[in-house]
PDB file of C-alpha atoms in Angstrom:
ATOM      1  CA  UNK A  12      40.835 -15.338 -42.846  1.00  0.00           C
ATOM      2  CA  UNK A  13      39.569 -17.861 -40.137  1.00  0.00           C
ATOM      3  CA  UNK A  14      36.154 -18.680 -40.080  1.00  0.00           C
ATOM      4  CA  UNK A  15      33.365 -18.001 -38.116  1.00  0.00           C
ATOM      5  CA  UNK A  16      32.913 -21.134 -37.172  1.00  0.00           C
ATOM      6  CA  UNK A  17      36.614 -22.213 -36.119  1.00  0.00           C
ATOM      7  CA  UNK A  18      36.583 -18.917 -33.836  1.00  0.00           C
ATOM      8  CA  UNK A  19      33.410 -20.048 -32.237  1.00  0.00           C
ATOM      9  CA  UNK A  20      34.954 -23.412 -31.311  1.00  0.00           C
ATOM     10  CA  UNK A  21      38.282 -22.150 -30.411  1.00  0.00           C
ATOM     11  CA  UNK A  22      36.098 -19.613 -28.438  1.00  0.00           C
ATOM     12  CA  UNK A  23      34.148 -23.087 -26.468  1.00  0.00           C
ATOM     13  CA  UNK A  24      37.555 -24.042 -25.423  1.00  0.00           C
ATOM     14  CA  UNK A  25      38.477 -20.657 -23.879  1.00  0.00           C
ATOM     15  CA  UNK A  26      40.769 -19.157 -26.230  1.00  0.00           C
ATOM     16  CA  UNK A  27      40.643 -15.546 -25.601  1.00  0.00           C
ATOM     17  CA  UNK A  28      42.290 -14.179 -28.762  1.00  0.00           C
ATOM     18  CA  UNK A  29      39.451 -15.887 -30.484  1.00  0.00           C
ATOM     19  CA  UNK A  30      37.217 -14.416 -28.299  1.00  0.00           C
ATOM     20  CA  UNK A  31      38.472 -10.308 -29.065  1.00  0.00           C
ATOM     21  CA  UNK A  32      38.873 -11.590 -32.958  1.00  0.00           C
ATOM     22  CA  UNK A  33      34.665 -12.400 -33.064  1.00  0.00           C
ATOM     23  CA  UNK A  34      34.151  -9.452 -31.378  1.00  0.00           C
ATOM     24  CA  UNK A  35      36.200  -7.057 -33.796  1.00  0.00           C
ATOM     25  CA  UNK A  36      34.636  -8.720 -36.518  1.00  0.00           C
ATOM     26  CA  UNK A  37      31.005  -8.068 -35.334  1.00  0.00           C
ATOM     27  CA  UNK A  38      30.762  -5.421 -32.918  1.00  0.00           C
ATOM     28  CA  UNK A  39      30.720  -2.528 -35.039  1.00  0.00           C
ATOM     29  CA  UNK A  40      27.795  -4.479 -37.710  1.00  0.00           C
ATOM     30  CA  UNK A  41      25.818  -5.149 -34.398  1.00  0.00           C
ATOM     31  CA  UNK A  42      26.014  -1.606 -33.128  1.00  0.00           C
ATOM     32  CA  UNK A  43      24.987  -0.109 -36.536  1.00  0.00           C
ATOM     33  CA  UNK A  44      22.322  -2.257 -37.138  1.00  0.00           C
ATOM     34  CA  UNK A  45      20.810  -2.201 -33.583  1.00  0.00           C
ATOM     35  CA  UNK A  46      21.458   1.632 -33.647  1.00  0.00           C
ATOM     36  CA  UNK A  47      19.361   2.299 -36.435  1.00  0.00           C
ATOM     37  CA  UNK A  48      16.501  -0.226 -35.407  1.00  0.00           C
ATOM     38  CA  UNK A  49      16.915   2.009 -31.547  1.00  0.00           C
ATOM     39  CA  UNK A  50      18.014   5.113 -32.558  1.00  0.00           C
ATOM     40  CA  UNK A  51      19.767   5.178 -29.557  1.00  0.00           C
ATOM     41  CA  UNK A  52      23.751   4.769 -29.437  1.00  0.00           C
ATOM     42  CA  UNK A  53      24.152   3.330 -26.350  1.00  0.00           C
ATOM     43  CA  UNK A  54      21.189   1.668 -25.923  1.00  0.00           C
ATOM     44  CA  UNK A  55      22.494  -0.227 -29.161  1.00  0.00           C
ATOM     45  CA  UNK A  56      25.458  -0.914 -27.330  1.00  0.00           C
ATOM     46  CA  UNK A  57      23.699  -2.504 -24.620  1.00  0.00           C
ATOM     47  CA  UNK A  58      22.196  -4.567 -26.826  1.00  0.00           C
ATOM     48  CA  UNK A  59      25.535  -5.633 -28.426  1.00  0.00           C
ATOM     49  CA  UNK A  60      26.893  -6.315 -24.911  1.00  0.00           C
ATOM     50  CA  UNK A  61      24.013  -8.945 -24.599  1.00  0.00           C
ATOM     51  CA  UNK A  62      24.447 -10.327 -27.787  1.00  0.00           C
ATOM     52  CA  UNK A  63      27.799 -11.179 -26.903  1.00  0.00           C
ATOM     53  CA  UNK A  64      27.260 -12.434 -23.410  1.00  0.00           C
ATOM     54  CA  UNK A  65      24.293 -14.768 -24.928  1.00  0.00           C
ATOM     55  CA  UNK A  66      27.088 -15.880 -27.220  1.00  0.00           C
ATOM     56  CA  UNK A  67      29.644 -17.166 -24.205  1.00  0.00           C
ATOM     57  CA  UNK A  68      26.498 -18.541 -22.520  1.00  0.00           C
ATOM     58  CA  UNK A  69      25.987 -20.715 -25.654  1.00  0.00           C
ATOM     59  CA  UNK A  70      29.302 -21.932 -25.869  1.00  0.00           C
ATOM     60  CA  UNK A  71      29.354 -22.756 -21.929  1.00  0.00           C
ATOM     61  CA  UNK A  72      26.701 -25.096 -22.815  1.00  0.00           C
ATOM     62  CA  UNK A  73      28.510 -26.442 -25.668  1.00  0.00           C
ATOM     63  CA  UNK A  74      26.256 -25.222 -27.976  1.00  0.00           C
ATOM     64  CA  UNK A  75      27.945 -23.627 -31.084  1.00  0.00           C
ATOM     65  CA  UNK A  76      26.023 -21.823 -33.384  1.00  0.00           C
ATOM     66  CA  UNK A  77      25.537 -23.367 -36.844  1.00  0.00           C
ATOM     67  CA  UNK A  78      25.657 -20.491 -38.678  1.00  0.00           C
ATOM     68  CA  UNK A  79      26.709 -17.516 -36.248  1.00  0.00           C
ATOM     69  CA  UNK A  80      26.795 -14.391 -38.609  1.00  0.00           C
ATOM     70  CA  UNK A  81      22.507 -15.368 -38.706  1.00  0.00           C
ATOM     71  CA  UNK A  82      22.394 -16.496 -35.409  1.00  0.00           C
ATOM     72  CA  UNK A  83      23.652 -13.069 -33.549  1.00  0.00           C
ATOM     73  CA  UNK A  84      21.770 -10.825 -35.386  1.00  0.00           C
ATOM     74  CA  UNK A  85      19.077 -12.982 -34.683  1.00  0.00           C
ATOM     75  CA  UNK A  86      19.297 -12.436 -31.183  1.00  0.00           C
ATOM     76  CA  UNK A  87      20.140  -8.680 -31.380  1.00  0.00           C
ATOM     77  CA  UNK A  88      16.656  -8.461 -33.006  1.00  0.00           C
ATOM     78  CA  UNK A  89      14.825 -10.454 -30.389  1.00  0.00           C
ATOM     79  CA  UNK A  90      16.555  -8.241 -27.973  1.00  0.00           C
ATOM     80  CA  UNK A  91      15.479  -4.834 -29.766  1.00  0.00           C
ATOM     81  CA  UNK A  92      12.320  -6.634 -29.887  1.00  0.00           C
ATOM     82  CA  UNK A  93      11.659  -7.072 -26.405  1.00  0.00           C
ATOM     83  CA  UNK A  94      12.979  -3.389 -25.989  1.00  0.00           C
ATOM     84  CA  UNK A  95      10.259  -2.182 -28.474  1.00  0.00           C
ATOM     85  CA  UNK A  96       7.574  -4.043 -26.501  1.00  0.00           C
ATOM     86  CA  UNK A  97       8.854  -2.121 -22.878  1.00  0.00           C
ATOM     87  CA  UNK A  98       6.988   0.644 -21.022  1.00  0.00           C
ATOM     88  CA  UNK A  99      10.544   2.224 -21.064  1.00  0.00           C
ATOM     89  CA  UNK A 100      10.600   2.625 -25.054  1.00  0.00           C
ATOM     90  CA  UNK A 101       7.230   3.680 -25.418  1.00  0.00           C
ATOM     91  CA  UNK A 102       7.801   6.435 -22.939  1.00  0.00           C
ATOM     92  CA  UNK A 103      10.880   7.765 -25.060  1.00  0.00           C
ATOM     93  CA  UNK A 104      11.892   9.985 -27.608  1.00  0.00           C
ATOM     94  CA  UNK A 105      13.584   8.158 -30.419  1.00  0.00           C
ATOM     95  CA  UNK A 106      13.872  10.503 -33.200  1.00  0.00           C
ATOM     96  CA  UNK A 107      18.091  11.096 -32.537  1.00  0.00           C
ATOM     97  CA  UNK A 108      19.233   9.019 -35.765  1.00  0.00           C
ATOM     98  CA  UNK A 109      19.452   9.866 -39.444  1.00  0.00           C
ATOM     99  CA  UNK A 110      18.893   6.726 -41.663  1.00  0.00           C
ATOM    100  CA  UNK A 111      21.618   7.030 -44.156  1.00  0.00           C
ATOM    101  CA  UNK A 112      21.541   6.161 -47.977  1.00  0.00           C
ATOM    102  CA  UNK A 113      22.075   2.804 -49.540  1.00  0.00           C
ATOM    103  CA  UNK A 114      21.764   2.355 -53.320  1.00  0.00           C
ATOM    104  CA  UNK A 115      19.897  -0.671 -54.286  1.00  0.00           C
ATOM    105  CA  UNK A 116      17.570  -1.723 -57.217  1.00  0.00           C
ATOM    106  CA  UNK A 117      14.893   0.626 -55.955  1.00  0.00           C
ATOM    107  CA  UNK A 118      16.034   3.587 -57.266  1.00  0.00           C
ATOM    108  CA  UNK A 119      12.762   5.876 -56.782  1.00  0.00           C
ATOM    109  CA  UNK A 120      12.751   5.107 -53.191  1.00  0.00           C
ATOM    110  CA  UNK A 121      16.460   6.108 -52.972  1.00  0.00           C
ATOM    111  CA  UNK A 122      15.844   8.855 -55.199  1.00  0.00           C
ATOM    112  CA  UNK A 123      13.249  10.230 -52.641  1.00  0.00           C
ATOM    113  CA  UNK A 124      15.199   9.742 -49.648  1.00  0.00           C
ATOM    114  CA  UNK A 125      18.369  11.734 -50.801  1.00  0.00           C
ATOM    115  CA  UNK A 126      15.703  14.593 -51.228  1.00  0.00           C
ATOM    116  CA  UNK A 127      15.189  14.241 -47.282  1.00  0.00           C
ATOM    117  CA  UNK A 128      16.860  16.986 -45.527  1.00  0.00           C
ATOM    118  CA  UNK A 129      16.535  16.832 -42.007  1.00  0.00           C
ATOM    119  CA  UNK A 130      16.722  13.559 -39.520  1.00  0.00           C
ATOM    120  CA  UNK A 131      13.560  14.347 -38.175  1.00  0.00           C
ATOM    121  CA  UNK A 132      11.584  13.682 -41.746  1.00  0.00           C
ATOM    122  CA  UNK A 133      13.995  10.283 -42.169  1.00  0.00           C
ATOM    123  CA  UNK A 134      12.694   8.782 -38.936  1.00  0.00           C
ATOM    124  CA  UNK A 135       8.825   9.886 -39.246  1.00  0.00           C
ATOM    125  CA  UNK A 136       9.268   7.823 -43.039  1.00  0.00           C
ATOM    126  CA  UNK A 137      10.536   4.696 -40.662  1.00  0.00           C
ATOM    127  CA  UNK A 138       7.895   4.849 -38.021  1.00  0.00           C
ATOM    128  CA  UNK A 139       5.368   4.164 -40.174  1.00  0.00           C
ATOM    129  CA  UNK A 140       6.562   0.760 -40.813  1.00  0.00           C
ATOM    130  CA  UNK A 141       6.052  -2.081 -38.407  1.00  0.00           C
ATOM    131  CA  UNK A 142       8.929  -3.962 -36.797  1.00  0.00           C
ATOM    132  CA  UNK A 143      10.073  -6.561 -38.996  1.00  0.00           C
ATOM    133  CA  UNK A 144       9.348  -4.511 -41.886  1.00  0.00           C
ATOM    134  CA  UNK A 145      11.945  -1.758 -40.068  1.00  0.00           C
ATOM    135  CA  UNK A 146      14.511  -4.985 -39.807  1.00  0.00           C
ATOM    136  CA  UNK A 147      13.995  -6.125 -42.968  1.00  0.00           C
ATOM    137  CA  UNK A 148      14.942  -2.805 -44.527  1.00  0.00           C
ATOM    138  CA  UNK A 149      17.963  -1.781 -42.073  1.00  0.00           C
ATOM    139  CA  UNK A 150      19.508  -5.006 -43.077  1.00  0.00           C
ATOM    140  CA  UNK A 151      18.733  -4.950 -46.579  1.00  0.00           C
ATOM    141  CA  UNK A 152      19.845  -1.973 -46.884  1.00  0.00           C
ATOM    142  CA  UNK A 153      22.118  -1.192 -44.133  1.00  0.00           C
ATOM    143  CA  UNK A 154      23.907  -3.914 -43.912  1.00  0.00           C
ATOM    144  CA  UNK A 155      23.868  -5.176 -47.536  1.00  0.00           C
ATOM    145  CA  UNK A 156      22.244  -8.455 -46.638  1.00  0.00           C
ATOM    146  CA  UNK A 157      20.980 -11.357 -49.355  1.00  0.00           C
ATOM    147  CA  UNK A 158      17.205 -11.705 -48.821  1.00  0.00           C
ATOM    148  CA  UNK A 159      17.704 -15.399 -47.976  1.00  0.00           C
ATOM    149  CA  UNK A 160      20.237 -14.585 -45.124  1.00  0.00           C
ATOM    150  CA  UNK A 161      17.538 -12.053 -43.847  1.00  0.00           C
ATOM    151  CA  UNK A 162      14.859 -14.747 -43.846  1.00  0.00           C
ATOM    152  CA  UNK A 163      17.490 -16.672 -41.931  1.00  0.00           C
ATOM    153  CA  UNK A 164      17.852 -14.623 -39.573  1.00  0.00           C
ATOM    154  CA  UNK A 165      14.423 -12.979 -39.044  1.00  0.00           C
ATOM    155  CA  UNK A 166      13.807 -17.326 -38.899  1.00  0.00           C
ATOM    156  CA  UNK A 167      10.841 -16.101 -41.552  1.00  0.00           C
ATOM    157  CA  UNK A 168       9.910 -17.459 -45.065  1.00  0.00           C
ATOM    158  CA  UNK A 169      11.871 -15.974 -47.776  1.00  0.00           C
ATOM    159  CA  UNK A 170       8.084 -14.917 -49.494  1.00  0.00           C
ATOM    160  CA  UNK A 171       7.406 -13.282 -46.630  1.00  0.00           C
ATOM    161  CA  UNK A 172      10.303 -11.474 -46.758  1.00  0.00           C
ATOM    162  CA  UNK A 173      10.167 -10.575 -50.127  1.00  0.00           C
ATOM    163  CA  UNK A 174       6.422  -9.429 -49.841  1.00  0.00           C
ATOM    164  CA  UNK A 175       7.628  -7.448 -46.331  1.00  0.00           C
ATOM    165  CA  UNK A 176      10.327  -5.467 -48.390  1.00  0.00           C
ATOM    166  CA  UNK A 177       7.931  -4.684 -51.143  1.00  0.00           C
ATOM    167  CA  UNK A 178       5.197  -3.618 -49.194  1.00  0.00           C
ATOM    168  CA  UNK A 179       7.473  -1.112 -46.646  1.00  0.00           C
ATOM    169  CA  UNK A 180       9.663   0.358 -49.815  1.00  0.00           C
ATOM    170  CA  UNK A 181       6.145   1.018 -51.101  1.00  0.00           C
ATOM    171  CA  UNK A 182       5.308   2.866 -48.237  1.00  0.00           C
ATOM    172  CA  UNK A 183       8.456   4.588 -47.816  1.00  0.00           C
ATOM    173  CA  UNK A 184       7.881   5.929 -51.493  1.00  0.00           C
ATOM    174  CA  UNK A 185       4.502   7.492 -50.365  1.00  0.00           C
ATOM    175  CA  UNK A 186       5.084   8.550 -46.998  1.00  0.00           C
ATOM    176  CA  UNK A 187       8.292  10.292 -48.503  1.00  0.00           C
ATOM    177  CA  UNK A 188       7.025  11.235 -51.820  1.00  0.00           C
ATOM    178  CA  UNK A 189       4.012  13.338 -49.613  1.00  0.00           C
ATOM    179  CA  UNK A 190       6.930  15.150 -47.809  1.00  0.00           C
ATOM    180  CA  UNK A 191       8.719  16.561 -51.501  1.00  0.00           C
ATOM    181  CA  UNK A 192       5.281  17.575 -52.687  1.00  0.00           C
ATOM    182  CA  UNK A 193       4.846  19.492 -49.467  1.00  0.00           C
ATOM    183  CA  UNK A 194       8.069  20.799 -49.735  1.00  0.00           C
ATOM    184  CA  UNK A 195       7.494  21.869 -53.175  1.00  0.00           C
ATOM    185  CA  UNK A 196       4.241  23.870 -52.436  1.00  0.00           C
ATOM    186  CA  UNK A 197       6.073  25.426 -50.212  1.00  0.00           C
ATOM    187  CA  UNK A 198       8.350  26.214 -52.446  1.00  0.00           C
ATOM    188  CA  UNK A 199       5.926  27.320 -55.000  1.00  0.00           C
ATOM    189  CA  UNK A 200       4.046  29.856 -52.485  1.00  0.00           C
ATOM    190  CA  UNK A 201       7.012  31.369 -51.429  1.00  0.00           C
ATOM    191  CA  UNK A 202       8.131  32.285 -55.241  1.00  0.00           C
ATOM    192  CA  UNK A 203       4.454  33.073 -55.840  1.00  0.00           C
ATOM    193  CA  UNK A 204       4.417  35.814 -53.088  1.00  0.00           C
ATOM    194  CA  UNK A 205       7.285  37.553 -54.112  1.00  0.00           C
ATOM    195  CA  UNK A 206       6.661  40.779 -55.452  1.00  0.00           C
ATOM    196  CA  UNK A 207       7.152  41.328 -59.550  1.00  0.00           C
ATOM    197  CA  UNK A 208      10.259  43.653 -60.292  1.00  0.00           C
ATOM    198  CA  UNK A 209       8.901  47.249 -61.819  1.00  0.00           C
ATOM    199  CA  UNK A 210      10.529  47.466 -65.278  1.00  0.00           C
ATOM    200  CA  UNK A 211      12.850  50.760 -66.063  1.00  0.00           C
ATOM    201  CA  UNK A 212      12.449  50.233 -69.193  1.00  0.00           C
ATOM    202  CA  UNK A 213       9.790  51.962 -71.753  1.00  0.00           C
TER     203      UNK A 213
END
């Protein structure tokens, strides 16, 4: 398979097969990734038309991205960034998206999550985490990313990204792990107030 970085610079010199083969490649791990982060399908794409345009603009200037698999979902994150920040996002409704299940080393988070049945409950657990601590999970998660390629393209220390990751799945656990208790009382009163069966029997 060709390589990022030889469709980038066949891409500066205006080849547009190159051009649809980046985009084939990407487009759908963009749009997931942004989608989750928005919660918002076509606000996600909007953001992955962006990306892409940013791209060309890059090339016109002759610019090619060292590492471009970092580099654009670096600047889809800025862009959801700068959405976040907007009067426009704070004035919306974002709970549309359930946050599906990844297995990873944290297996009581996981654990917890796959307990989670409603979308409404998945996206309260993910609004209690701030923004790059929301990134850092979609793509560890999400999209299966190495920690060092997420401090790469976060452009953060790789401690910090550790100690983000550790600090949100710890507060995913206990936002979540509050929801099954409740659940379970709930449970609990609702077997309690059933009435006893009257034995037959003597």
């Amino acid at each position: 398979m060709i390589s990022d970085e030889r469709l980038l610079e066949q891409m500066a010199e205006g080849d547009q097969a190159a051009f649809e083969a980046f985009v084939h490649r990407y487009h759908v791990p963009i749009h997931q990734y942004t989608e989750r982060l928005l919660k918002d399908s076509k606000k996600a794409e909007d953001v992955v038309q962006e990306t892409f345009i940013r791209l060309l603009k890059q090339l016109k200037s002759k610019q090619i991205p060292t590492y471009p698999k970092a580099w654009l979902y670096r600047v889809a994150s800025n862009i959801c960034k700068d959405y976040w920040r907007s009067a426009q996002y704070r004035s919306e409704d974002t709970a549309k998206e359930e946050m599906p299940v990844t297995v990873d080393q944290q297996a009581s988070v996981i654990e917890i999550y796959e307990r989670q049945e409603t979308r409404k409950e998945m996206l309260a657990s993910l609004k209690n985490l701030s923004e790059s601590q929301q990134q850092i999970v979609t793509l560890r998660f999400y999209q299966d990313m190495k920690l060092k390629e997420i401090a790469d393209i976060l452009d953060l220390p790789l401690g910090t990204v550790k100690s983000n990751l550790f600090h949100a799945l710890k507060k995913l656990k206990g936002v979540l792990s509050k929801e099954v208790e409740k659940e379970a009382g709930n449970n609990e009163g609702t077997t309690q107030s059933r009435p006893r069966a009257v034995s037959t029997r003597r």
